[in-house]
Amino acid sequence: MIVFDLLCASGHRFEGWFGSAADFMSQKKRKLLSCPTCGVAKVERVPSATRANLGAEPPKAPTNPAQQPAKTPDMQGKDPFAIAQMLYSRMLDDLLTKSEDVGKAFPTEARKIFYKESPQRSIRGQATQEEHEELIDEGIPVARLPVPPKESLN
Ligand SMILES: [Zn+2]
């Protein structure tokens, strides 16, 4: 018996047990495979997650997108976690390159923009935990990014 990691067209991941790779292909061809979550018969084999190598990482940690073969030009058949990670890092890049760095003036600027005292734009910068909470309390939409400012790395 061999175990294959399978992914349905709706992105549900599950395991399938087969007598052999040929057995898998034959079942797939005859549309005998279906997703246990949504029942869809469109199921693809995906590379097994390298769980053993993740060490201290949580079990659902995204796998390295570089390890995923590019089966088709779009992302069909790829690990949904890898896709999510790619989209997320792209969004983060966008945010970091298109926003204005106002540094420690962030809480003041965020407030001014919110109350329309400063021109509407995307800004980024640093705020203390207290300043961050004050902004949230005032209903100002700010988000913490999991990118620590360089000076706090040491
Ligand atoms: Zn499904």
GROMACS .gro file of C-alpha atoms and ligand atoms in nm:
model
  155
    1MET     CA    1   0.000   0.000   0.000
    2ILE     CA    2   0.113   0.353  -0.071
    3VAL     CA    3  -0.027   0.681   0.052
    4PHE     CA    4  -0.081   0.974  -0.182
    5ASP     CA    5  -0.162   1.327  -0.076
    6LEU     CA    6  -0.461   1.434  -0.282
    7LEU     CA    7  -0.618   1.770  -0.349
    8CYS     CA    8  -0.970   1.824  -0.482
    9ALA     CA    9  -1.075   2.104  -0.718
   10SER     CA   10  -1.211   2.299  -0.420
   11GLY     CA   11  -0.878   2.284  -0.239
   12HIS     CA   12  -0.952   2.015   0.020
   13ARG     CA   13  -0.647   1.809   0.099
   14PHE     CA   14  -0.675   1.445   0.200
   15GLU     CA   15  -0.487   1.118   0.189
   16GLY     CA   16  -0.565   0.824  -0.031
   17TRP     CA   17  -0.437   0.468   0.007
   18PHE     CA   18  -0.366   0.269  -0.306
   19GLY     CA   19  -0.220  -0.068  -0.397
   20SER     CA   20   0.017   0.101  -0.641
   21ALA     CA   21   0.063   0.415  -0.848
   22ALA     CA   22  -0.108   0.233  -1.136
   23ASP     CA   23  -0.401   0.155  -0.909
   24PHE     CA   24  -0.431   0.527  -0.832
   25MET     CA   25  -0.421   0.619  -1.203
   26SER     CA   26  -0.683   0.358  -1.286
   27GLN     CA   27  -0.919   0.472  -1.010
   28LYS     CA   28  -0.869   0.834  -1.113
   29LYS     CA   29  -0.942   0.752  -1.478
   30ARG     CA   30  -1.263   0.574  -1.386
   31LYS     CA   31  -1.357   0.871  -1.162
   32LEU     CA   32  -1.372   0.646  -0.857
   33LEU     CA   33  -1.183   0.902  -0.653
   34SER     CA   34  -1.377   1.173  -0.481
   35CYS     CA   35  -1.315   1.428  -0.210
   36PRO     CA   36  -1.439   1.310   0.133
   37THR     CA   37  -1.527   1.670   0.222
   38CYS     CA   38  -1.723   1.791  -0.081
   39GLY     CA   39  -1.755   1.478  -0.295
   40VAL     CA   40  -1.608   1.638  -0.607
   41ALA     CA   41  -1.452   1.380  -0.842
   42LYS     CA   42  -1.183   1.614  -0.974
   43VAL     CA   43  -0.887   1.507  -0.763
   44GLU     CA   44  -0.516   1.559  -0.823
   45ARG     CA   45  -0.214   1.404  -0.661
   46VAL     CA   46   0.010   1.657  -0.484
   47PRO     CA   47   0.363   1.608  -0.353
   48SER     CA   48   0.369   1.478   0.001
   49ALA     CA   49   0.430   1.745   0.258
   50THR     CA   50   0.778   1.720   0.402
   51ARG     CA   51   0.638   1.696   0.752
   52ALA     CA   52   0.940   1.516   0.890
   53ASN     CA   53   1.171   1.804   0.797
   54LEU     CA   54   0.966   2.083   0.950
   55GLY     CA   55   1.105   2.033   1.300
   56ALA     CA   56   0.951   2.284   1.539
   57GLU     CA   57   0.716   2.431   1.278
   58PRO     CA   58   0.344   2.379   1.333
   59PRO     CA   59   0.205   2.089   1.128
   60LYS     CA   60   0.008   2.320   0.898
   61ALA     CA   61   0.311   2.535   0.814
   62PRO     CA   62   0.326   2.624   0.445
   63THR     CA   63   0.569   2.418   0.246
   64ASN     CA   64   0.835   2.591   0.044
   65PRO     CA   65   0.674   2.705  -0.285
   66ALA     CA   66   1.001   2.625  -0.463
   67GLN     CA   67   0.949   2.255  -0.390
   68GLN     CA   68   0.616   2.252  -0.571
   69PRO     CA   69   0.635   2.154  -0.937
   70ALA     CA   70   0.465   2.397  -1.173
   71LYS     CA   71   0.216   2.154  -1.324
   72THR     CA   72   0.012   2.415  -1.506
   73PRO     CA   73   0.062   2.788  -1.567
   74ASP     CA   74  -0.206   2.869  -1.311
   75MET     CA   75  -0.190   2.739  -0.958
   76GLN     CA   76  -0.420   2.442  -1.005
   77GLY     CA   77  -0.304   2.134  -0.823
   78LYS     CA   78  -0.063   2.322  -0.602
   79ASP     CA   79  -0.062   2.311  -0.229
   80PRO     CA   80  -0.320   2.567  -0.108
   81PHE     CA   81  -0.087   2.663   0.174
   82ALA     CA   82   0.190   2.742  -0.074
   83ILE     CA   83  -0.051   2.953  -0.277
   84ALA     CA   84  -0.165   3.138   0.032
   85GLN     CA   85   0.194   3.205   0.129
   86MET     CA   86   0.279   3.336  -0.219
   87LEU     CA   87  -0.022   3.568  -0.223
   88TYR     CA   88   0.055   3.686   0.126
   89SER     CA   89   0.419   3.768   0.055
   90ARG     CA   90   0.315   3.949  -0.263
   91MET     CA   91   0.066   4.156  -0.064
   92LEU     CA   92   0.331   4.231   0.196
   93ASP     CA   93   0.574   4.342  -0.076
   94ASP     CA   94   0.308   4.571  -0.221
   95LEU     CA   95   0.239   4.718   0.117
   96LEU     CA   96   0.605   4.778   0.192
   97THR     CA   97   0.696   4.930  -0.144
   98LYS     CA   98   0.386   5.142  -0.204
   99SER     CA   99   0.341   5.291   0.141
  100GLU     CA  100   0.522   5.592   0.280
  101ASP     CA  101   0.755   5.522   0.572
  102VAL     CA  102   0.678   5.777   0.842
  103GLY     CA  103   0.879   5.598   1.110
  104LYS     CA  104   0.798   5.687   1.468
  105ALA     CA  105   0.550   5.953   1.353
  106PHE     CA  106   0.318   5.668   1.253
  107PRO     CA  107   0.055   5.709   1.530
  108THR     CA  108   0.032   6.086   1.470
  109GLU     CA  109   0.014   6.050   1.091
  110ALA     CA  110  -0.238   5.765   1.106
  111ARG     CA  111  -0.459   5.983   1.323
  112LYS     CA  112  -0.422   6.288   1.093
  113ILE     CA  113  -0.514   6.080   0.787
  114PHE     CA  114  -0.810   5.930   0.967
  115TYR     CA  115  -0.941   6.274   1.067
  116LYS     CA  116  -0.862   6.403   0.717
  117GLU     CA  117  -0.599   6.652   0.839
  118SER     CA  118  -0.340   6.486   0.614
  119PRO     CA  119  -0.373   6.365   0.255
  120GLN     CA  120  -0.518   6.013   0.217
  121ARG     CA  121  -0.236   5.764   0.157
  122SER     CA  122  -0.083   5.438   0.272
  123ILE     CA  123   0.171   5.478   0.548
  124ARG     CA  124   0.383   5.245   0.753
  125GLY     CA  125   0.599   5.297   1.057
  126GLN     CA  126   0.642   5.205   1.418
  127ALA     CA  127   0.402   5.229   1.707
  128THR     CA  128   0.435   5.102   2.059
  129GLN     CA  129   0.184   4.847   2.186
  130GLU     CA  130   0.012   5.129   2.377
  131GLU     CA  131  -0.004   5.361   2.076
  132HIS     CA  132  -0.135   5.076   1.863
  133GLU     CA  133  -0.413   5.004   2.110
  134GLU     CA  134  -0.507   5.374   2.129
  135LEU     CA  135  -0.543   5.386   1.750
  136ILE     CA  136  -0.761   5.074   1.754
  137ASP     CA  137  -0.971   5.223   2.037
  138GLU     CA  138  -1.032   5.532   1.825
  139GLY     CA  139  -1.152   5.311   1.541
  140ILE     CA  140  -0.853   5.391   1.320
  141PRO     CA  141  -0.781   5.099   1.087
  142VAL     CA  142  -0.421   4.997   1.154
  143ALA     CA  143  -0.266   4.656   1.122
  144ARG     CA  144   0.041   4.506   1.277
  145LEU     CA  145   0.269   4.335   1.028
  146PRO     CA  146   0.477   4.034   1.124
  147VAL     CA  147   0.784   4.226   1.005
  148PRO     CA  148   0.975   4.357   1.303
  149PRO     CA  149   1.145   4.694   1.258
  150LYS     CA  150   1.517   4.635   1.207
  151GLU     CA  151   1.625   4.808   1.527
  152SER     CA  152   1.420   4.569   1.741
  153LEU     CA  153   1.591   4.261   1.600
  154ASN     CA  154   1.885   4.289   1.837
  155ZN      ZN  155  -1.331   1.887  -0.171
   0.00000   0.00000   0.00000
